[in-house]
Tab-separated table of C-alpha atoms and ligand atoms in Angstrom:
chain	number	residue	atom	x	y	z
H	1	UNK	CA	-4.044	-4.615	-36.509
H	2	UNK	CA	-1.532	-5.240	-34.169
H	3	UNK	CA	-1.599	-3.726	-30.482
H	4	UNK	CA	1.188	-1.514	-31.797
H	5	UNK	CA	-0.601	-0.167	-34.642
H	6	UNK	CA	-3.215	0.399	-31.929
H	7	UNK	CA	-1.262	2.414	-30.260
H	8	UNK	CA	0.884	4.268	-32.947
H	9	UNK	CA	-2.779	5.777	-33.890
H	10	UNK	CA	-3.494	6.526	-30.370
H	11	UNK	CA	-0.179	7.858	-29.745
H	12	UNK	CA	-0.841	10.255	-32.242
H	13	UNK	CA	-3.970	12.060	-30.636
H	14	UNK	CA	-2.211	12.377	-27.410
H	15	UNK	CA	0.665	14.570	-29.445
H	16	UNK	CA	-1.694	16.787	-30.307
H	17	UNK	CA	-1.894	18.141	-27.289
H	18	UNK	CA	1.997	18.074	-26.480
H	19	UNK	CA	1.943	14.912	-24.652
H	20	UNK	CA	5.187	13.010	-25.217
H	21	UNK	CA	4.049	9.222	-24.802
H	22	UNK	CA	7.759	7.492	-24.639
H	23	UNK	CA	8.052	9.989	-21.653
H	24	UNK	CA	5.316	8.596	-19.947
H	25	UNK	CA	6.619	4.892	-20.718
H	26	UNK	CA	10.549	6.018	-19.382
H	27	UNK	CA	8.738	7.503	-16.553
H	28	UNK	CA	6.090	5.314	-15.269
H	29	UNK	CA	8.508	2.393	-14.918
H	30	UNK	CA	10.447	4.319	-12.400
H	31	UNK	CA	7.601	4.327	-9.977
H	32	UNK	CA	7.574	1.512	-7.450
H	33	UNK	CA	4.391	0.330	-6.075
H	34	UNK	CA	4.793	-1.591	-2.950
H	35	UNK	CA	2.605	-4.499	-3.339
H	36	UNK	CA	1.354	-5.565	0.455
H	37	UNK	CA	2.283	-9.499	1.020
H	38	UNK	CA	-0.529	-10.253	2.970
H	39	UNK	CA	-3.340	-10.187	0.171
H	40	UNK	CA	-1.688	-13.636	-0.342
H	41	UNK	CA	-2.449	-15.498	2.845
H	42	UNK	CA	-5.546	-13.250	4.308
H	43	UNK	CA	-3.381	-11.580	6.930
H	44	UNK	CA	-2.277	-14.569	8.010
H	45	UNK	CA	1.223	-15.095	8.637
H	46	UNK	CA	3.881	-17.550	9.756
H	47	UNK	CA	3.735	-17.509	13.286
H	48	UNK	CA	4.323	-21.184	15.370
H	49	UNK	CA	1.543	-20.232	17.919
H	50	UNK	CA	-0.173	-18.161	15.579
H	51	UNK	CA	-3.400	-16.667	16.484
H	52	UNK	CA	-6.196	-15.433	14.798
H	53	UNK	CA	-6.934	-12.475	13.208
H	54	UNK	CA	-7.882	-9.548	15.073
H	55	UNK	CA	-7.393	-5.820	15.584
H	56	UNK	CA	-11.030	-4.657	13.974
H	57	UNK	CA	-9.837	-6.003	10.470
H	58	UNK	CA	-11.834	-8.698	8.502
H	59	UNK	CA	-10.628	-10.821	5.582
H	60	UNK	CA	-14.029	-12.939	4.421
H	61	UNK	CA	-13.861	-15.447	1.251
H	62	UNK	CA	-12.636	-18.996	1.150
H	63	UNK	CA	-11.405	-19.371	-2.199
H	64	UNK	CA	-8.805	-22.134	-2.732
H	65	UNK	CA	-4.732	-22.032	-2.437
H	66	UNK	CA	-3.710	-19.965	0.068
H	67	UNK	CA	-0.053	-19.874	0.651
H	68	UNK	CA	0.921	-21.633	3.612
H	69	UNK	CA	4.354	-21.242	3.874
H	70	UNK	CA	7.227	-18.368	2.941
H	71	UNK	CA	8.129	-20.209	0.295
H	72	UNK	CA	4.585	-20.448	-1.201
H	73	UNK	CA	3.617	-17.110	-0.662
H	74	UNK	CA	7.219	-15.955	-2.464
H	75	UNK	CA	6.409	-18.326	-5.394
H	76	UNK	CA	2.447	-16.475	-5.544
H	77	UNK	CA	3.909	-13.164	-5.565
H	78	UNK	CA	6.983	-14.183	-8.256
H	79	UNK	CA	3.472	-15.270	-9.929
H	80	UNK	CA	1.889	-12.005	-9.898
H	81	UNK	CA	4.689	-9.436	-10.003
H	82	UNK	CA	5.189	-11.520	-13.501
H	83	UNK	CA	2.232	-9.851	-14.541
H	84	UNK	CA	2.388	-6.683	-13.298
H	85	UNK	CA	4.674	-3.831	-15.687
H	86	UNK	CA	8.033	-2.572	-13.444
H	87	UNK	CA	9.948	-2.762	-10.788
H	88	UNK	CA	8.481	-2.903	-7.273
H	89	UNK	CA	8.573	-3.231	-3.893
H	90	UNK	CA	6.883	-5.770	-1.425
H	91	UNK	CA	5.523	-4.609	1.778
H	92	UNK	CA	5.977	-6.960	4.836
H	93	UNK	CA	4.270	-7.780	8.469
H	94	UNK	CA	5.932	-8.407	11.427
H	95	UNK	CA	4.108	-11.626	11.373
H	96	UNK	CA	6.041	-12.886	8.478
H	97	UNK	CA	8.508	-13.742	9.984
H	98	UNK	CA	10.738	-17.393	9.655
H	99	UNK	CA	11.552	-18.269	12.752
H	100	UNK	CA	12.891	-22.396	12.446
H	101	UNK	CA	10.033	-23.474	14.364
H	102	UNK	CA	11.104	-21.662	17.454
H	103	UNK	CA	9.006	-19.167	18.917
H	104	UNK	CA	10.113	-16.076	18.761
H	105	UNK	CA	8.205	-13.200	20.435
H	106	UNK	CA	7.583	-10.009	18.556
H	107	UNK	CA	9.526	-7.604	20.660
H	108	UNK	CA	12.539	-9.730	20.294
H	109	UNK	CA	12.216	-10.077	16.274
H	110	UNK	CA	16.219	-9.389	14.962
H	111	UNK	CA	17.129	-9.063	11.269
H	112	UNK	CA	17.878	-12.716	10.835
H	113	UNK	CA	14.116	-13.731	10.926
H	114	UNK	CA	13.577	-12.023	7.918
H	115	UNK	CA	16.602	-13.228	6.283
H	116	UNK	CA	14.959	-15.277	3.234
H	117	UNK	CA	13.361	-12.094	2.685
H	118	UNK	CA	16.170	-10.229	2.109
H	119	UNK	CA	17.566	-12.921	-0.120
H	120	UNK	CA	14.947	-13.352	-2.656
H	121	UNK	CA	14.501	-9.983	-2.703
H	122	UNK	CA	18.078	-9.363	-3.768
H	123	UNK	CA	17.518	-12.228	-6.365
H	124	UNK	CA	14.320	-10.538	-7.572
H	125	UNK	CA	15.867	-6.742	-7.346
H	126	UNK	CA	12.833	-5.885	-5.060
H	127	UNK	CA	12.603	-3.401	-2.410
H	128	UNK	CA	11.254	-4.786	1.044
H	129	UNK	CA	8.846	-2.411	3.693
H	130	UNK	CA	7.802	-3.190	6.894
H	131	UNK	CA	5.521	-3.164	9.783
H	132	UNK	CA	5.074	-4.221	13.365
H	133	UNK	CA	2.284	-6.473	13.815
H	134	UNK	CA	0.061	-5.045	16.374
H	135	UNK	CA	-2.651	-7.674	16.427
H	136	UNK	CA	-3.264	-11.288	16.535
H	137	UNK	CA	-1.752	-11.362	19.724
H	138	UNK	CA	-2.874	-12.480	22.980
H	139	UNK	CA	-1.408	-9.085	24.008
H	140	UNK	CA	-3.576	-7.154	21.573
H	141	UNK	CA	-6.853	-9.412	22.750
H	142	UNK	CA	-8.342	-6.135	24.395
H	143	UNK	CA	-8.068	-4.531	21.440
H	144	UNK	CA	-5.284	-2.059	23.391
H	145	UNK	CA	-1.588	-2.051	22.035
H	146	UNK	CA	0.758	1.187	22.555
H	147	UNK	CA	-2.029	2.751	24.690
H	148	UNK	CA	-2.645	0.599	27.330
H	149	UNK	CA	-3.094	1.534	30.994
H	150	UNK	CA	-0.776	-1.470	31.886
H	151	UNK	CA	2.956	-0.747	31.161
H	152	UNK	CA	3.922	-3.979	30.970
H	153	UNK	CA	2.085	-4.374	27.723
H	154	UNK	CA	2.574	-1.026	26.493
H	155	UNK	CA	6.387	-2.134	27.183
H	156	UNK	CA	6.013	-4.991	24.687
H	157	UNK	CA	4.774	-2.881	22.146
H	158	UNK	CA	6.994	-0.253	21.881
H	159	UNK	CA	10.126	-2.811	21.983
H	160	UNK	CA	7.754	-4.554	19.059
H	161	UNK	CA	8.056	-1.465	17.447
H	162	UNK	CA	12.007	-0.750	18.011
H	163	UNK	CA	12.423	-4.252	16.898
H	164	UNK	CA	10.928	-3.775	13.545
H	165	UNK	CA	12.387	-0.288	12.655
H	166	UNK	CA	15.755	-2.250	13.161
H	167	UNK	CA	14.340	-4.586	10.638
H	168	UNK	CA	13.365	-1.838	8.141
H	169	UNK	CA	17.105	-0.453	8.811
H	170	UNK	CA	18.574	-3.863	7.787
H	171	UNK	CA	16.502	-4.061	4.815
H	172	UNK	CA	17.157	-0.520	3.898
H	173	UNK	CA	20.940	-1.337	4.138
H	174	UNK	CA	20.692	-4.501	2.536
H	175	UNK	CA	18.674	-3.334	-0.858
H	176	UNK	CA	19.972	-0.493	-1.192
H	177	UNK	CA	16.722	1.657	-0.872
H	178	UNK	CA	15.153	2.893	2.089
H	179	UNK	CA	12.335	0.846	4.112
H	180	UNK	CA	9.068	2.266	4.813
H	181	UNK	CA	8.344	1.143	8.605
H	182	UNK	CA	4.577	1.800	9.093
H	183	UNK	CA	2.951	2.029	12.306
H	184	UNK	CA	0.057	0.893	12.582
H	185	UNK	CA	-2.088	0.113	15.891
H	186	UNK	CA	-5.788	-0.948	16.324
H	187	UNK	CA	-6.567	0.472	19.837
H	188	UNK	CA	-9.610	1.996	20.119
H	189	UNK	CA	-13.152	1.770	21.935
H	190	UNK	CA	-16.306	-0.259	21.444
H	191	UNK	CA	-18.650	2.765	23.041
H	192	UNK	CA	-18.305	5.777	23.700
H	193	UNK	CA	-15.030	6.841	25.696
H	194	UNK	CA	-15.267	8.930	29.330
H	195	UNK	CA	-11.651	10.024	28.192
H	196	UNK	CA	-10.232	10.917	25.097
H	197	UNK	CA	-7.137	12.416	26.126
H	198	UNK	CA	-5.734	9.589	28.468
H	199	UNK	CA	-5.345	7.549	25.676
H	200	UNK	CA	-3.999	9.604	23.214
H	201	UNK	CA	-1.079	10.590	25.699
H	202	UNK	CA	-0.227	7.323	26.114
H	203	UNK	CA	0.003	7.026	22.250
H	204	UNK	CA	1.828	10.148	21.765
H	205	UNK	CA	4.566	8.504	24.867
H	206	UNK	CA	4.470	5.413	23.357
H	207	UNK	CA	6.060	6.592	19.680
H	208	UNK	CA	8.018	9.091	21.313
H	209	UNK	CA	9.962	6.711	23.330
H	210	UNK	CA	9.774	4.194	19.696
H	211	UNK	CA	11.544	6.930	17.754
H	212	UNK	CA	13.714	7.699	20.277
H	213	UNK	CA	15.876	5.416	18.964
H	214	UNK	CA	17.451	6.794	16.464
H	215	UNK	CA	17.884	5.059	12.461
H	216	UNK	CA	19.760	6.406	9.572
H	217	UNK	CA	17.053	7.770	7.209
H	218	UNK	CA	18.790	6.387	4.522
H	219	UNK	CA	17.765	3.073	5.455
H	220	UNK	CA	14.856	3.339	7.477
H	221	UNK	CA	12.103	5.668	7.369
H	222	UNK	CA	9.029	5.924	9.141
H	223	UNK	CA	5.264	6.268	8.694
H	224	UNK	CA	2.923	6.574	11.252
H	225	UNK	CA	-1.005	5.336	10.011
H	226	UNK	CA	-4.699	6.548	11.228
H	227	UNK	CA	-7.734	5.400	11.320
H	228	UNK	CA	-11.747	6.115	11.986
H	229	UNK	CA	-12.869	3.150	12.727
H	230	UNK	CA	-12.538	-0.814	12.988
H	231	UNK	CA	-14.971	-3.728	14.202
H	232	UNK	CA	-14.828	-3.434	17.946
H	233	UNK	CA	-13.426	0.274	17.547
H	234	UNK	CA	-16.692	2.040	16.751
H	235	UNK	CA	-16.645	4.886	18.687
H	236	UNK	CA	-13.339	5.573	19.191
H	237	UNK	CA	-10.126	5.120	17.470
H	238	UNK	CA	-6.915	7.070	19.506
H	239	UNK	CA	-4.810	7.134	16.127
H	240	UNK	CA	-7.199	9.103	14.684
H	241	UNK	CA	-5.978	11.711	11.420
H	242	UNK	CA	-5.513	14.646	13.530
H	243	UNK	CA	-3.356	12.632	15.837
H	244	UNK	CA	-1.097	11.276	13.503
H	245	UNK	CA	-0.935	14.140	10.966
H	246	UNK	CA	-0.154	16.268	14.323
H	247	UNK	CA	2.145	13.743	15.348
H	248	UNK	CA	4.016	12.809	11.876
H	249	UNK	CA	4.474	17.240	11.350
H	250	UNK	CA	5.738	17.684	14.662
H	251	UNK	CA	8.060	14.640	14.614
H	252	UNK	CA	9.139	14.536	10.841
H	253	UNK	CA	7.611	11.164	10.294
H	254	UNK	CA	5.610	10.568	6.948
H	255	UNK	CA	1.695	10.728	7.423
H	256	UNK	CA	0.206	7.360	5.810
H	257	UNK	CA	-3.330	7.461	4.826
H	258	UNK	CA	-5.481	4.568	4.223
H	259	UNK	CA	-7.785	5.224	1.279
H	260	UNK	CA	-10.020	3.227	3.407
H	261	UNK	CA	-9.502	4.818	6.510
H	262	UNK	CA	-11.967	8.274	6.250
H	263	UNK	CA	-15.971	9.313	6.199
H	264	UNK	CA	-17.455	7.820	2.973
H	265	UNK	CA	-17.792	10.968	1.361
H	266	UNK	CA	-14.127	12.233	2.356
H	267	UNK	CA	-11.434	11.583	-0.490
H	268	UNK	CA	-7.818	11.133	0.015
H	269	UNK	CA	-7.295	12.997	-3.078
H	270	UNK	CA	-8.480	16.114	-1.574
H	271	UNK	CA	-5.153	16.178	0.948
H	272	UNK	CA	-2.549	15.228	-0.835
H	273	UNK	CA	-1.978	18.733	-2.056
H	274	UNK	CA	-2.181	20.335	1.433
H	275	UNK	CA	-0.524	17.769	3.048
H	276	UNK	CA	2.397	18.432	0.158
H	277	UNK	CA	2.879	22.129	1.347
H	278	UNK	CA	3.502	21.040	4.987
H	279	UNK	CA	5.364	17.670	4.541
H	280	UNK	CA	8.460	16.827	2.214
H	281	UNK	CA	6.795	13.384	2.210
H	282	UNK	CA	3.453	10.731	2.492
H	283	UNK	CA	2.910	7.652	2.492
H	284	UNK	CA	-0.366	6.009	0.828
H	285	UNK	CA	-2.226	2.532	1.388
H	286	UNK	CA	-4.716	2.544	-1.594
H	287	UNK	CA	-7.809	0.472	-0.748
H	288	UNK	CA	-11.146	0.568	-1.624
H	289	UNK	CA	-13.728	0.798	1.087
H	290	UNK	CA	-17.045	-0.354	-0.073
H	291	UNK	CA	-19.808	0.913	2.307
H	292	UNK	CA	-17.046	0.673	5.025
H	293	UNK	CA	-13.149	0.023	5.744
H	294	UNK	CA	-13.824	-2.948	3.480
H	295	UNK	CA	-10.716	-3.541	1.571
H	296	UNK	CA	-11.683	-4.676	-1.457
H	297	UNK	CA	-9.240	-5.137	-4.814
H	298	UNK	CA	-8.410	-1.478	-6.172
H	299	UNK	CA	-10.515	-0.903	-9.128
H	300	UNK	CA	-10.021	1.891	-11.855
H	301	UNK	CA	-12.849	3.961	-10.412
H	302	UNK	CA	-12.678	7.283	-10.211
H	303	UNK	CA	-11.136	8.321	-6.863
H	304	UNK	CA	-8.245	6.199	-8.162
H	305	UNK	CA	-7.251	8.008	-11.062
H	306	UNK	CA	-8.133	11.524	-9.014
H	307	UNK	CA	-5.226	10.454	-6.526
H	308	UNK	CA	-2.988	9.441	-9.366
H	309	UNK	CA	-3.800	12.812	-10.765
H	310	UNK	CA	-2.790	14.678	-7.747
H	311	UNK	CA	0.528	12.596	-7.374
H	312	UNK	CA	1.044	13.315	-11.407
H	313	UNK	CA	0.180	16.784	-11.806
H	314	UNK	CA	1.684	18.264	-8.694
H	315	UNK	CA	5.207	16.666	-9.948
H	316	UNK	CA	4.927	14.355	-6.550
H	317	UNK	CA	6.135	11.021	-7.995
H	318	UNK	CA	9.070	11.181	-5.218
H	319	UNK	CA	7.389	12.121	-2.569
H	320	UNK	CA	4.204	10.123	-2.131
H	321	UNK	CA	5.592	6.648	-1.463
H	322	UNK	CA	2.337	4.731	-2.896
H	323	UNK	CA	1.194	1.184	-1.174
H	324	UNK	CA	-1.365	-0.865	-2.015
H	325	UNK	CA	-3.603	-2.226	1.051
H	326	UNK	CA	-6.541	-4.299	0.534
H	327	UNK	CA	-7.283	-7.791	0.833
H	328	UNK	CA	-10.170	-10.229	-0.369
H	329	UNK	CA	-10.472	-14.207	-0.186
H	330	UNK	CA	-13.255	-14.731	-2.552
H	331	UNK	CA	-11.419	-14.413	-5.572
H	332	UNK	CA	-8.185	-16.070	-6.619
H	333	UNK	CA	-5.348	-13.815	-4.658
H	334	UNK	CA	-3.309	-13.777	-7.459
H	335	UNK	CA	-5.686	-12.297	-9.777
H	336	UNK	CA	-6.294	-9.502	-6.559
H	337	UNK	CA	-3.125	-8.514	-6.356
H	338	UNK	CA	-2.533	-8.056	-10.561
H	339	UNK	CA	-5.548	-6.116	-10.621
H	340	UNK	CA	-4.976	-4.157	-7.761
H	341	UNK	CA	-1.507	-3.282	-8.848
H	342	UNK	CA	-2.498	-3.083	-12.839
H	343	UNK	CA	-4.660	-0.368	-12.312
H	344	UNK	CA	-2.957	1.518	-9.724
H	345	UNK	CA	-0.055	1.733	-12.686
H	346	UNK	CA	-2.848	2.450	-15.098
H	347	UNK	CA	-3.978	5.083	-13.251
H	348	UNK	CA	-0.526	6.936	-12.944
H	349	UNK	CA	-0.349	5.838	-16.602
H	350	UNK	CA	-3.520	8.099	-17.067
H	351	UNK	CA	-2.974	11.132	-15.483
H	352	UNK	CA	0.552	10.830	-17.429
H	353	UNK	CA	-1.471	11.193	-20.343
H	354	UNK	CA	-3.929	14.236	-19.409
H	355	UNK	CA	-2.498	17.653	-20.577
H	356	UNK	CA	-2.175	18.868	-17.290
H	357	UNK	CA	-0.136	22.348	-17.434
H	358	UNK	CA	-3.113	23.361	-20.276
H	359	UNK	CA	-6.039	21.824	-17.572
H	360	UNK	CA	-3.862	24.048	-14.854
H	361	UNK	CA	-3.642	27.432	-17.116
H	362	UNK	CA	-8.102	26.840	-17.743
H	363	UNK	CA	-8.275	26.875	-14.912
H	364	UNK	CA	-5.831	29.928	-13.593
H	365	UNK	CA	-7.571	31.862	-16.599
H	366	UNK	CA	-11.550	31.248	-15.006
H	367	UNK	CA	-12.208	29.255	-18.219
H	368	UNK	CA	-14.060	26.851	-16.395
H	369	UNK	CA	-16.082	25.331	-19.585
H	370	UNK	CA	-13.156	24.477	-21.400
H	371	UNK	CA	-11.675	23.013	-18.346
H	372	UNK	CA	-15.012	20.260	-17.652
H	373	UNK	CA	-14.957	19.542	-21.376
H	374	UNK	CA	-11.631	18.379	-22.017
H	375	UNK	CA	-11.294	16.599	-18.581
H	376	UNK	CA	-14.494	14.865	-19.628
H	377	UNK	CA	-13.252	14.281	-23.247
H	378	UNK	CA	-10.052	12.661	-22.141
H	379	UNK	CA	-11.930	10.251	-20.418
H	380	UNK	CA	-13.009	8.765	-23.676
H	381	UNK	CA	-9.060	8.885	-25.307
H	382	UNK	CA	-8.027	6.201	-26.758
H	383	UNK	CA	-6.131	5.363	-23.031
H	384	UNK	CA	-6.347	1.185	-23.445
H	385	UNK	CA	-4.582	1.368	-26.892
H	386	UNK	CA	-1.626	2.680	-24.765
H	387	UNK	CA	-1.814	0.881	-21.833
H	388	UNK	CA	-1.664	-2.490	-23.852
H	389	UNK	CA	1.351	-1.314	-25.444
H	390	UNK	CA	3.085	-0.472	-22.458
H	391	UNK	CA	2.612	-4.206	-21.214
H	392	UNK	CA	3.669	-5.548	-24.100
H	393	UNK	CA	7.120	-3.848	-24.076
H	394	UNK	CA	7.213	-4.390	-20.299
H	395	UNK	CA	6.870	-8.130	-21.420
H	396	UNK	CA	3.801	-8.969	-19.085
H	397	UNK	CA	0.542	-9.863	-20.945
H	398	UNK	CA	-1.643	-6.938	-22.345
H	399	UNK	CA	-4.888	-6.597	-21.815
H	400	UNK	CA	-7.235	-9.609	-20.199
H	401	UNK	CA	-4.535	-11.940	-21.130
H	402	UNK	CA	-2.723	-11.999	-17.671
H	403	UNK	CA	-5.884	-14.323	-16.618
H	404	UNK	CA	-4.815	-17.168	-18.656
H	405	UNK	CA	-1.149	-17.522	-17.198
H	406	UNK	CA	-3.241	-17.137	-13.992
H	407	UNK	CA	-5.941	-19.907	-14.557
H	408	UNK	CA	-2.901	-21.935	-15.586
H	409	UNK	CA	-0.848	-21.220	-12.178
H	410	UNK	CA	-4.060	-22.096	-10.428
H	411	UNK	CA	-4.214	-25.723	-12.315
H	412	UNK	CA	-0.756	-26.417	-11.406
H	413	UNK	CA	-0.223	-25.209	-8.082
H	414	UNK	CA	-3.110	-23.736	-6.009
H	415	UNK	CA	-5.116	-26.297	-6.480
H	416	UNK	CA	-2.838	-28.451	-5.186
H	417	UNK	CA	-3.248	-27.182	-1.514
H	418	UNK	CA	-5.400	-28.615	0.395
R	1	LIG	C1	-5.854	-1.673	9.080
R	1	LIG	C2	-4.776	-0.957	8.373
R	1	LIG	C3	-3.491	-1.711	8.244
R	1	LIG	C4	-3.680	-3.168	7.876
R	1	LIG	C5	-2.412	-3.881	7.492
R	1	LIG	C6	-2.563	-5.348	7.501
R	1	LIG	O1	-7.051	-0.994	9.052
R	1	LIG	O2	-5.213	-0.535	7.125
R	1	LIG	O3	-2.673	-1.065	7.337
R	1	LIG	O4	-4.579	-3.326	6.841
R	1	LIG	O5	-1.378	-3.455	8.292
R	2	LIG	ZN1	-3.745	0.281	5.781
């Protein structure tokens, strides 16, 4: 049986409960994921006096072929957005950057650094995001960025910052679709902090005089990203999720949360449906924390589909942007970003296929029975039959056999870095 008599069969059982499959197919391929560049190079960017990577974030594994220039880490992505259903977007640092071998400081990045950018994303009808590098820096060595006591550095920062929302504008006005700028900054405290507030003044003065600049929305729009913790941040992070959720309400700036970025038991599920009532928009970086902010490859587990779920049912395609946000070195980082991406598109793919509005009306009606028993059942629908479909008329390999073209890609080229 072919994958399409597979999924003619399948097809079938998800009418039966008014689910229009094509739908889901015309639908799903409208939603961009922006796939984060730096899974390809372990955060490492293109920097002349590049340093290494800090700001409380780890990236452990040394697996082979790492891209070491634009150009290779364009070609790896080509790779692995050739694998992945749609259209998307591709989410850029600060630290990317192509400077000609000049050094260019961050707070006087312009447009034309990011110019081969903007090109191959034209010739690969991508959309580009952005954000300000606020570590690796011998000005971020303290760990302090936008809330430093010294001005001077705080200065830097915030120009950093102006800098790259002009980017996202000239991307926005260059693609054709809007930028996401996301702001994120690792400043925080090893041990307990004497004062709280100081800190978060300065962070609250620091974005204030950022967005005082003021960028079209149509080309530039900006996010604004917490945190709980990071190595060397323990204690105390200032852009904590009351701060920025605060902040991003009070200032009309998108909220992004970090699937990573809460207490273990705390779900990002569980807000986007009260954030919704209070914000026109969110932003997401889905991660997977294991044990701790641990960015590992997005699996299909079960907090993933639950977000997908809340995006799906609450009719929220357009106004959760979703970004992906994890990075891991052990494993080939082509394979990490087509399984990242693969099942965050399965996952909207799945909560496509539940029968929501009858799940919603259980529920409104107290039939709480009915309501565990058919989410439970639909677990166990015939989802894959569908899914493989999908890729095959997307044209990108169905089922396991995206690993092939990937084993072959890692013949040819990665191995070829040394
Ligand atoms: C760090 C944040 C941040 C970074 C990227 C590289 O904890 O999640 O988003 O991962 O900007
Ligand atoms: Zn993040």
């Amino acid at each position: 049986m072919s994958l399409k008599d597979h999924f003619e069969l399948a097809k079938k059982e998800y009418e039966q409960w008014g689910i229009n499959v094509e739908e889901v197919f015309e639908k799903l391929q409208l939603v961009p994921i922006s796939v984060h560049c730096w899974q390809g190079d372990d955060v490492g960017g293109f920097e002349i006096n590049k340093g290494d990577l800090s700001g409380g974030i780890d990236v452990t594994g040394n697996y082979p072929g790492k891209a070491r220039t634009p150009e290779e880490l364009r070609m790896d992505l080509e790779k692995a957005l050739s694998l992945i259903p749609g259209k998307h977007r591709v989410n850029l640092h600060a630290i990317y950057a192509e400077t000609n071998g000049e050094v260019i400081e961050r707070d006087q990045l312009e447009p034309k650094h990011f110019e081969k950018w903007v090109e191959w994303a034209k010739e690969q009808g991508l959309g580009l995001d952005f954000n300000p590098t606020l570590f690796s820096h011998e000005k971020a060595a303290d760990g302090l960025t936008l809330t430093h006591p010294d001005p001077e550095i705080r200065k830097y920062w915030i120009d950093h910052c102006i800098a790259s929302r002009k980017i996202g504008e000239y991307f926005g006005k260059e693609l054709g679709s809007p930028c996401l700028t996301n702001i994120w900054i690792p400043d925080g405290y090893k041990d307990t902090p004497s004062d709280r507030l100081t800190p978060r003044r300065r962070l609250k003065e620091s974005l204030d005089e950022i967005f005082a600049v003021e960028i079209d929305e149509a080309y530039n729009v900006d996010a604004v990203e917490s945190k709980l913790f990071g190595i060397g941040s323990e204690s105390f992070v200032v852009g904590s999720h009351e701060f920025y959720l605060s902040y991003a309400l009070k200032n009309n700036k998108l909220c992004l949360l970090d699937t990573g970025h809460y207490h273990p038991t705390e779900t990002v599920s569980n807000k986007i449906s009260a954030m919704l009532l209070f914000n026109e928009k969110l932003a997401l970086h889905v991660s997977r924390p294991v044990r701790w902010d641990s960015d590992h490859v997005v699996t299909f587990d079960d907090e993933l589909k639950e977000i997908a779920l809340e995006i799906v049912r609450n009719d929220a395609l357009d106004q959760v942007m979703i970004g992906l946000d994890f990075f891991d070195a052990s494993i080939n980082r082509i394979a990490a970003w087509t399984i990242g991406t693969r099942n965050m598109i399965k996952a909207l793919m799945y909560a496509m296929l539940m029968p929501n509005e009858h799940l919603k009306a259980l529920q409104e009606n107290g039939d709480y029975t009915k309501r565990l028993a058919l989410l439970e059942e639909f677990k166990t629908y015939p989802f894959g039959a569908i899914w493989n479909y999908y890729c095959e008329k997307m044209n990108v390999p169905a089922k396991e056999l995206w690993l092939q073209d990937v084993n072959e890609y890692e013949e040819k080229v990665l191995s070829n870095r040394k």
